[in-house]
PDB file of C-alpha atoms in Angstrom:
ATOM      1  CA  GLY A 210      87.617   7.201  41.188  1.00 85.00           C
ATOM      2  CA  TYR A 211      90.278   5.663  43.218  1.00 86.00           C
ATOM      3  CA  VAL A 212      92.914   7.582  42.290  1.00 88.00           C
ATOM      4  CA  ASP A 213      90.703  10.914  41.710  1.00 85.00           C
ATOM      5  CA  HIS A 214      89.293  10.104  45.736  1.00 84.00           C
ATOM      6  CA  ARG A 215      93.496   9.054  46.579  1.00 87.00           C
ATOM      7  CA  LEU A 216      94.394  12.671  44.583  1.00 85.00           C
ATOM      8  CA  GLY A 217      91.299  14.196  46.327  1.00 87.00           C
ATOM      9  CA  ARG A 218      92.538  13.187  50.297  1.00 85.00           C
ATOM     10  CA  ALA A 219      95.801  14.823  49.210  1.00 87.00           C
ATOM     11  CA  GLY A 220      94.828  18.069  48.345  1.00 85.00           C
ATOM     12  CA  ARG A 221      93.926  17.686  45.571  1.00 84.00           C
ATOM     13  CA  THR A 222      91.047  20.326  43.575  1.00 83.00           C
ATOM     14  CA  GLY A 223      90.261  20.084  39.702  1.00 83.00           C
ATOM     15  CA  HIS A 224      89.859  18.257  37.086  1.00 84.00           C
ATOM     16  CA  SER A 225      91.757  14.777  36.811  1.00 84.00           C
ATOM     17  CA  LEU A 226      95.025  14.737  36.387  1.00 89.00           C
ATOM     18  CA  PHE A 227      95.141  11.243  34.737  1.00 93.00           C
ATOM     19  CA  SER A 228      94.149  11.207  31.118  1.00 94.00           C
ATOM     20  CA  ASN A 229      91.550   8.794  30.058  1.00 93.00           C
ATOM     21  CA  SER A 230      94.840   6.468  28.481  1.00 95.00           C
ATOM     22  CA  ALA A 231      96.493   6.998  31.525  1.00 94.00           C
ATOM     23  CA  ILE A 232      93.397   5.621  33.974  1.00 93.00           C
ATOM     24  CA  ARG A 233      92.968   2.329  31.122  1.00 93.00           C
ATOM     25  CA  ARG A 234      96.197   1.305  31.425  1.00 94.00           C
ATOM     26  CA  LEU A 235      96.733   1.944  35.284  1.00 93.00           C
ATOM     27  CA  HIS A 236      93.591  -0.257  35.168  1.00 91.00           C
ATOM     28  CA  ARG A 237      96.173  -2.633  33.349  1.00 91.00           C
ATOM     29  CA  GLU A 238      99.068  -2.928  34.553  1.00 90.00           C
ATOM     30  CA  SER A 239      98.094  -2.827  38.391  1.00 89.00           C
ATOM     31  CA  ARG A 240      95.426  -5.517  37.486  1.00 87.00           C
ATOM     32  CA  GLY A 241      93.977  -3.459  40.303  1.00 86.00           C
ATOM     33  CA  ILE A 242      95.704  -4.111  42.871  1.00 88.00           C
ATOM     34  CA  PRO A 243      95.608  -1.084  44.952  1.00 88.00           C
ATOM     35  CA  ARG A 244      99.239  -1.549  45.751  1.00 89.00           C
ATOM     36  CA  LEU A 245     100.868  -0.549  42.528  1.00 91.00           C
ATOM     37  CA  VAL A 246      98.016   2.109  41.800  1.00 91.00           C
ATOM     38  CA  ASN A 247      99.907   3.895  44.377  1.00 91.00           C
ATOM     39  CA  VAL A 248     102.966   3.119  43.012  1.00 92.00           C
ATOM     40  CA  LEU A 249     102.637   3.173  39.291  1.00 93.00           C
ATOM     41  CA  CYS A 250     100.378   6.958  40.008  1.00 91.00           C
ATOM     42  CA  ASN A 251     102.884   8.213  41.529  1.00 92.00           C
ATOM     43  CA  LYS A 252     105.673   6.443  39.139  1.00 93.00           C
ATOM     44  CA  ALA A 253     103.544   8.162  36.440  1.00 94.00           C
ATOM     45  CA  LEU A 254     103.512  11.805  37.964  1.00 92.00           C
ATOM     46  CA  MET A 255     106.936  11.913  39.132  1.00 94.00           C
ATOM     47  CA  ALA A 256     107.246  11.343  34.526  1.00 94.00           C
ATOM     48  CA  ALA A 257     104.911  13.110  33.856  1.00 94.00           C
ATOM     49  CA  TYR A 258     106.352  15.922  36.412  1.00 94.00           C
ATOM     50  CA  GLY A 259     110.307  15.636  34.427  1.00 94.00           C
ATOM     51  CA  GLU A 260     108.410  16.193  31.218  1.00 93.00           C
ATOM     52  CA  GLY A 261     106.886  19.438  32.218  1.00 95.00           C
ATOM     53  CA  ALA A 262     102.922  17.831  31.698  1.00 94.00           C
ATOM     54  CA  VAL A 263      99.807  19.239  33.023  1.00 92.00           C
ATOM     55  CA  ARG A 264      98.544  15.570  32.917  1.00 93.00           C
ATOM     56  CA  VAL A 265      99.632  12.222  33.250  1.00 95.00           C
ATOM     57  CA  THR A 266      99.246  10.220  30.161  1.00 95.00           C
ATOM     58  CA  GLY A 267      98.994   7.084  28.999  1.00 95.00           C
ATOM     59  CA  SER A 268     102.713   6.829  27.597  1.00 94.00           C
ATOM     60  CA  HIS A 269     103.200   8.418  31.380  1.00 95.00           C
ATOM     61  CA  VAL A 270     101.722   4.633  32.999  1.00 94.00           C
ATOM     62  CA  LYS A 271     103.789   2.962  30.240  1.00 93.00           C
ATOM     63  CA  ARG A 272     106.987   4.132  31.270  1.00 93.00           C
ATOM     64  CA  ALA A 273     106.119   3.348  35.039  1.00 92.00           C
ATOM     65  CA  ALA A 274     104.961   0.009  34.728  1.00 91.00           C
ATOM     66  CA  ALA A 275     108.558  -0.676  32.590  1.00 90.00           C
ATOM     67  CA  ASP A 276     110.361   0.748  35.539  1.00 86.00           C
ATOM     68  CA  THR A 277     108.540  -1.140  38.035  1.00 85.00           C
ATOM     69  CA  GLU A 278     108.569  -4.123  35.674  1.00 73.00           C
ATOM     70  CA  ASP A 279     109.460  -7.240  37.998  1.00 65.00           C
ATOM     71  CA  VAL A 280     106.985  -5.924  41.021  1.00 61.00           C
ATOM     72  CA  VAL A 281     103.899  -6.061  38.341  1.00 57.00           C
ATOM     73  CA  ALA A 282     105.340  -9.372  36.724  1.00 59.00           C
ATOM     74  CA  HIS A 283     105.583 -11.343  39.902  1.00 56.00           C
ATOM     75  CA  ILE A 284     102.460 -10.692  41.370  1.00 58.00           C
ATOM     76  CA  ALA A 285      99.682 -13.389  39.639  1.00 54.00           C
ATOM     77  CA  PRO A 286      96.453 -11.175  39.567  1.00 54.00           C
ATOM     78  CA  ARG A 287      94.349 -11.082  42.914  1.00 53.00           C
ATOM     79  CA  GLU A 288      96.863 -13.931  44.680  1.00 53.00           C
ATOM     80  CA  TRP A 289      96.663 -12.326  48.230  1.00 51.00           C
ATOM     81  CA  VAL A 290      93.147 -12.187  47.568  1.00 52.00           C
ATOM     82  CA  ARG A 291      91.429 -15.367  50.294  1.00 52.00           C
ATOM     83  CA  PRO A 292      87.922 -15.955  49.986  1.00 53.00           C
ATOM     84  CA  VAL A 293      86.451 -14.941  53.942  1.00 51.00           C
ATOM     85  CA  GLY A 294      85.220 -18.239  54.401  1.00 50.00           C
ATOM     86  CA  GLN A 295      88.375 -20.220  53.440  1.00 49.00           C
ATOM     87  CA  GLY A 296      90.228 -19.022  56.250  1.00 48.00           C
ATOM     88  CA  ILE A 297      87.503 -19.287  58.848  1.00 49.00           C
ATOM     89  CA  GLY A 298      86.635 -22.822  58.105  1.00 48.00           C
ATOM     90  CA  LEU A 299      89.836 -24.037  58.706  1.00 48.00           C
ATOM     91  CA  ALA A 300      90.265 -21.958  61.776  1.00 51.00           C
ATOM     92  CA  THR A 301      87.063 -23.624  63.506  1.00 50.00           C
ATOM     93  CA  ALA A 302      87.598 -27.206  61.740  1.00 46.00           C
ATOM     94  CA  VAL A 303      91.449 -26.022  63.788  1.00 48.00           C
ATOM     95  CA  GLY A 304      89.741 -25.200  67.301  1.00 50.00           C
ATOM     96  CA  ALA A 305      87.592 -27.604  67.175  1.00 47.00           C
ATOM     97  CA  GLY A 306      89.525 -30.581  66.799  1.00 47.00           C
ATOM     98  CA  VAL A 307      91.914 -28.046  70.022  1.00 45.00           C
ATOM     99  CA  SER A 308      89.085 -28.275  71.929  1.00 47.00           C
ATOM    100  CA  LEU A 309      87.958 -32.183  71.012  1.00 48.00           C
ATOM    101  CA  TRP A 310      91.601 -33.211  72.114  1.00 49.00           C
ATOM    102  CA  ILE A 311      91.733 -30.764  75.424  1.00 51.00           C
ATOM    103  CA  LEU A 312      88.482 -32.408  76.821  1.00 53.00           C
ATOM    104  CA  GLY A 313      89.206 -35.670  75.454  1.00 53.00           C
ATOM    105  CA  ALA A 314      92.888 -35.597  77.703  1.00 49.00           C
ATOM    106  CA  ALA A 315      90.544 -34.201  80.633  1.00 46.00           C
TER     107      ALA A 315
END
């Protein structure tokens, strides 16, 4: 859905440019990270265009991932996602400590 939505926002109408095998490989290679989905889609679209293909296939995405291997290999799944409560709890604790320190100094 994400890929078709992005293509639609770019003005694409009609059938999907990505085959089912391309979407499956895209999901596997990107691990669902939107930035990587975008990079891999761009490279796979260029590979398909270079061949004169009308649809992006799994092999196009495979080549795109191989070309992006350094980026894909160094990103752990969901490493940039932190539970919301964790950051809020830390901010609250620091804020409370600073407040107590200021009140104690007064």
